[in-house]
């Protein structure tokens, strides 16, 4: 359970922990776009170096990052192999039916491997060094411009914080309901397709009913404490930019500049 | 109709939305079926969002669930706004078919196939193509087998889920 409550956050004390979650989230999002500027060996080398520097700056064990890559390793491998044979161009070494092995294919497969790994590494740095609550606050900040097109960002923020608060509770409840049904002979992992699909209802309906009850109770409690919509309220949890975030910004800008200079045009 | 009207919702519903979003995030962590074709339970969350809140708030809930899931569990394969969009479109499509409608088998079949085609085969393949620069044809070949089998399993589950949930709604 404790694993679920804190998510993937691992406490630590390095420069990345002191950064504002908004800055980290922006870098994690933009990194995926920046990686597209890389199109030759030199630029891939530069971006890999930057990612490794970011990983090293967390001062966490390498195993944590390996755990992030591990579940996807077969997907990465399989995808690279498919790309290896479907990319054509350059010197052709071998050809059979629709499969071709070419110099472009080999380079492309390796690039895709690197791209996958780097994107996973950077988002692991993000989730491992930032608490879920902080990430949610940062997401709320990023959504703010949607106010201009009259999207109710405050309501969305409320839904976000309620969902975040209740994920551990509901997870706990789901396991309890499963065990309670099991103690009366319910089987969630056996039988044919229809039997298994039917077994989901005894899990879902109690969960749904308890959510309905919680919603009624919580809305009554919030109204009793003076909640009358999100307008005109103040914020208790506030994010603050600091000098460390300049490092983060500098990282992103210099990486982009280097990639633009050295990429093949 | 103004945008404001689309987003009208009272506090109790808003909180229930938060709870269903949390439920979707929890369900995503479970899967069932034999090891060869594992079916995640996240789509049940999308169906519930759509059935209870309709296309608009269902889509909002889907988007929030993606954000929350990546905040807590981290997104396997990195943050990418495309997948948030995907998480919004699925409840939107389900919402067009299920919201304030009687549970009918044809609705379930059409909605599930549409979601599979547009969301899983179309959009998600596109995002992977954009994110990792994969060849589109190769990416499609890689995903096709799963996306051909899974929707039929999902339909059966959706049918039982909607039937049992509609009973809860009538009681209240």
Short mmCIF file of C-alpha atoms in Angstrom, two decimals, chain A residues 4 7-8 25 28-29 32-33 35-36 71-72 75 78-79 82-83 86 108 112 115-116 119-120 123 126-127 132 135-136 139 143 149-152 155-156 158-160 162-164 166-167 170-171 174-175 178 193-194 196-198 200-201 204-205 207-209 211-216 218-219 222-223 227 231, chain B residues 2-4 7-9 11-12 14-23 25-27 29-34 41 44 48 52 57 60-61 64 66-68 70-81 128-139 141-142 152-153 156-157 160-161 164-165 168-169 172:
data_model
loop_
_atom_site.label_atom_id
_atom_site.label_comp_id
_atom_site.label_asym_id
_atom_site.label_seq_id
_atom_site.Cartn_x
_atom_site.Cartn_y
_atom_site.Cartn_z
CA UNK A 4 0.73 3.43 -3.94
CA UNK A 7 3.54 6.85 -5.99
CA UNK A 8 6.96 6.71 -7.55
CA UNK A 25 7.19 19.49 -15.89
CA UNK A 28 9.83 16.92 -19.29
CA UNK A 29 7.15 17.93 -21.82
CA UNK A 32 10.00 15.10 -26.22
CA UNK A 33 9.78 17.87 -28.80
CA UNK A 35 14.59 15.30 -29.12
CA UNK A 36 13.22 15.65 -32.67
CA UNK A 71 8.99 -2.94 -18.24
CA UNK A 72 9.34 -1.46 -21.72
CA UNK A 75 8.62 -3.12 -26.61
CA UNK A 78 10.62 -5.29 -30.86
CA UNK A 79 9.94 -1.81 -32.22
CA UNK A 82 10.60 -3.78 -36.93
CA UNK A 83 12.11 -0.41 -37.84
CA UNK A 86 11.05 -1.58 -42.73
CA UNK A 108 17.15 4.38 -37.58
CA UNK A 112 14.80 4.88 -31.96
CA UNK A 115 15.06 8.10 -28.23
CA UNK A 116 12.90 5.68 -26.25
CA UNK A 119 12.40 10.00 -23.04
CA UNK A 120 11.83 7.36 -20.37
CA UNK A 123 10.22 11.43 -17.34
CA UNK A 126 10.50 14.04 -13.23
CA UNK A 127 8.25 11.58 -11.39
CA UNK A 132 2.40 13.73 -6.97
CA UNK A 135 3.04 17.55 -10.12
CA UNK A 136 -0.73 18.09 -9.96
CA UNK A 139 -0.34 20.68 -14.20
CA UNK A 143 -3.81 24.46 -17.74
CA UNK A 149 -11.46 30.03 -23.88
CA UNK A 150 -13.73 29.81 -20.81
CA UNK A 151 -12.77 26.29 -19.76
CA UNK A 152 -13.55 26.02 -16.01
CA UNK A 155 -13.40 23.10 -11.38
CA UNK A 156 -10.89 20.92 -13.20
CA UNK A 158 -10.89 20.68 -7.81
CA UNK A 159 -11.61 17.39 -9.60
CA UNK A 160 -7.86 16.82 -9.90
CA UNK A 162 -10.14 15.10 -5.22
CA UNK A 163 -9.05 12.35 -7.61
CA UNK A 164 -5.47 12.56 -6.37
CA UNK A 166 -8.91 9.40 -3.35
CA UNK A 167 -6.72 7.19 -5.54
CA UNK A 170 -10.11 3.67 -3.60
CA UNK A 171 -7.15 1.40 -4.25
CA UNK A 174 -10.82 -2.18 -4.24
CA UNK A 175 -8.43 -4.66 -2.64
CA UNK A 178 -11.87 -8.16 -3.84
CA UNK A 193 -14.41 -14.98 -20.91
CA UNK A 194 -18.06 -14.40 -19.97
CA UNK A 196 -14.59 -13.44 -15.92
CA UNK A 197 -16.41 -10.43 -17.33
CA UNK A 198 -19.33 -11.10 -14.98
CA UNK A 200 -16.10 -7.64 -12.51
CA UNK A 201 -19.61 -6.50 -11.50
CA UNK A 204 -17.37 -2.55 -9.44
CA UNK A 205 -20.86 -2.06 -8.00
CA UNK A 207 -16.99 0.49 -5.36
CA UNK A 208 -19.43 2.64 -7.31
CA UNK A 209 -21.97 2.77 -4.48
CA UNK A 211 -18.17 6.50 -4.32
CA UNK A 212 -21.73 7.82 -4.58
CA UNK A 213 -21.98 7.92 -0.78
CA UNK A 214 -18.59 9.62 -0.45
CA UNK A 215 -19.61 12.22 -3.04
CA UNK A 216 -22.78 13.07 -1.09
CA UNK A 218 -18.01 15.23 0.92
CA UNK A 219 -20.16 17.77 -0.94
CA UNK A 222 -17.64 21.23 1.75
CA UNK A 223 -20.82 23.28 1.58
CA UNK A 227 -17.62 26.29 -0.32
CA UNK A 231 -14.74 32.02 -7.54
CA UNK B 2 -22.44 28.82 -25.09
CA UNK B 3 -19.39 27.03 -23.73
CA UNK B 4 -20.48 27.93 -20.21
CA UNK B 7 -19.67 22.90 -18.43
CA UNK B 8 -22.59 23.38 -16.02
CA UNK B 9 -22.32 20.90 -13.14
CA UNK B 11 -20.77 20.25 -6.56
CA UNK B 12 -22.02 16.75 -5.79
CA UNK B 14 -18.17 17.40 -9.55
CA UNK B 15 -16.99 15.38 -6.55
CA UNK B 16 -18.44 12.18 -7.97
CA UNK B 17 -16.52 12.97 -11.15
CA UNK B 18 -13.34 13.23 -9.08
CA UNK B 19 -14.08 9.88 -7.47
CA UNK B 20 -14.84 8.15 -10.78
CA UNK B 21 -11.61 9.59 -12.17
CA UNK B 22 -9.78 8.12 -9.17
CA UNK B 23 -11.61 4.83 -9.82
CA UNK B 25 -6.83 5.45 -12.32
CA UNK B 26 -7.12 2.52 -9.86
CA UNK B 27 -8.77 0.23 -12.43
CA UNK B 29 -3.62 -0.76 -12.50
CA UNK B 30 -5.57 -4.02 -12.80
CA UNK B 31 -5.86 -6.29 -15.80
CA UNK B 32 -7.53 -9.60 -16.45
CA UNK B 33 -7.33 -12.44 -18.93
CA UNK B 34 -4.68 -15.02 -19.81
CA UNK B 41 -9.55 -2.39 -16.90
CA UNK B 44 -14.32 0.54 -17.69
CA UNK B 48 -18.41 4.97 -16.45
CA UNK B 52 -22.62 9.18 -15.93
CA UNK B 57 -17.44 16.19 -18.70
CA UNK B 60 -12.63 16.31 -19.13
CA UNK B 61 -12.60 13.43 -16.62
CA UNK B 64 -7.73 14.50 -15.75
CA UNK B 66 -4.42 10.67 -17.56
CA UNK B 67 -2.78 13.61 -15.79
CA UNK B 68 -3.37 12.11 -12.34
CA UNK B 70 1.08 10.22 -14.75
CA UNK B 71 1.50 12.31 -11.60
CA UNK B 72 1.20 9.26 -9.34
CA UNK B 73 2.55 6.39 -11.38
CA UNK B 74 4.54 8.19 -14.08
CA UNK B 75 3.70 7.74 -17.72
CA UNK B 76 5.33 4.63 -19.15
CA UNK B 77 7.20 6.05 -22.10
CA UNK B 78 7.17 9.69 -21.09
CA UNK B 79 4.75 12.59 -20.78
CA UNK B 80 3.10 13.34 -24.06
CA UNK B 81 0.08 15.57 -24.55
CA UNK B 128 3.93 6.75 -31.18
CA UNK B 129 4.83 7.69 -34.74
CA UNK B 130 5.26 11.34 -33.73
CA UNK B 131 7.00 10.64 -30.42
CA UNK B 132 9.53 8.09 -31.53
CA UNK B 133 9.62 8.69 -35.27
CA UNK B 134 8.54 5.12 -36.06
CA UNK B 135 7.52 4.05 -39.51
CA UNK B 136 3.68 4.16 -39.54
CA UNK B 137 3.23 0.84 -41.35
CA UNK B 138 5.55 -1.01 -38.99
CA UNK B 139 3.86 0.56 -35.95
CA UNK B 141 1.64 -4.12 -37.86
CA UNK B 142 3.00 -4.23 -34.35
CA UNK B 152 -14.59 -8.07 -28.42
CA UNK B 153 -13.59 -8.84 -24.85
CA UNK B 156 -18.72 -8.24 -23.12
CA UNK B 157 -17.34 -6.46 -20.06
CA UNK B 160 -22.19 -6.41 -17.84
CA UNK B 161 -20.82 -3.22 -16.32
CA UNK B 164 -25.14 -3.46 -13.22
CA UNK B 165 -24.40 0.26 -13.00
CA UNK B 168 -27.59 1.35 -9.17
CA UNK B 169 -28.70 4.56 -10.86
CA UNK B 172 -30.95 6.14 -6.11
#
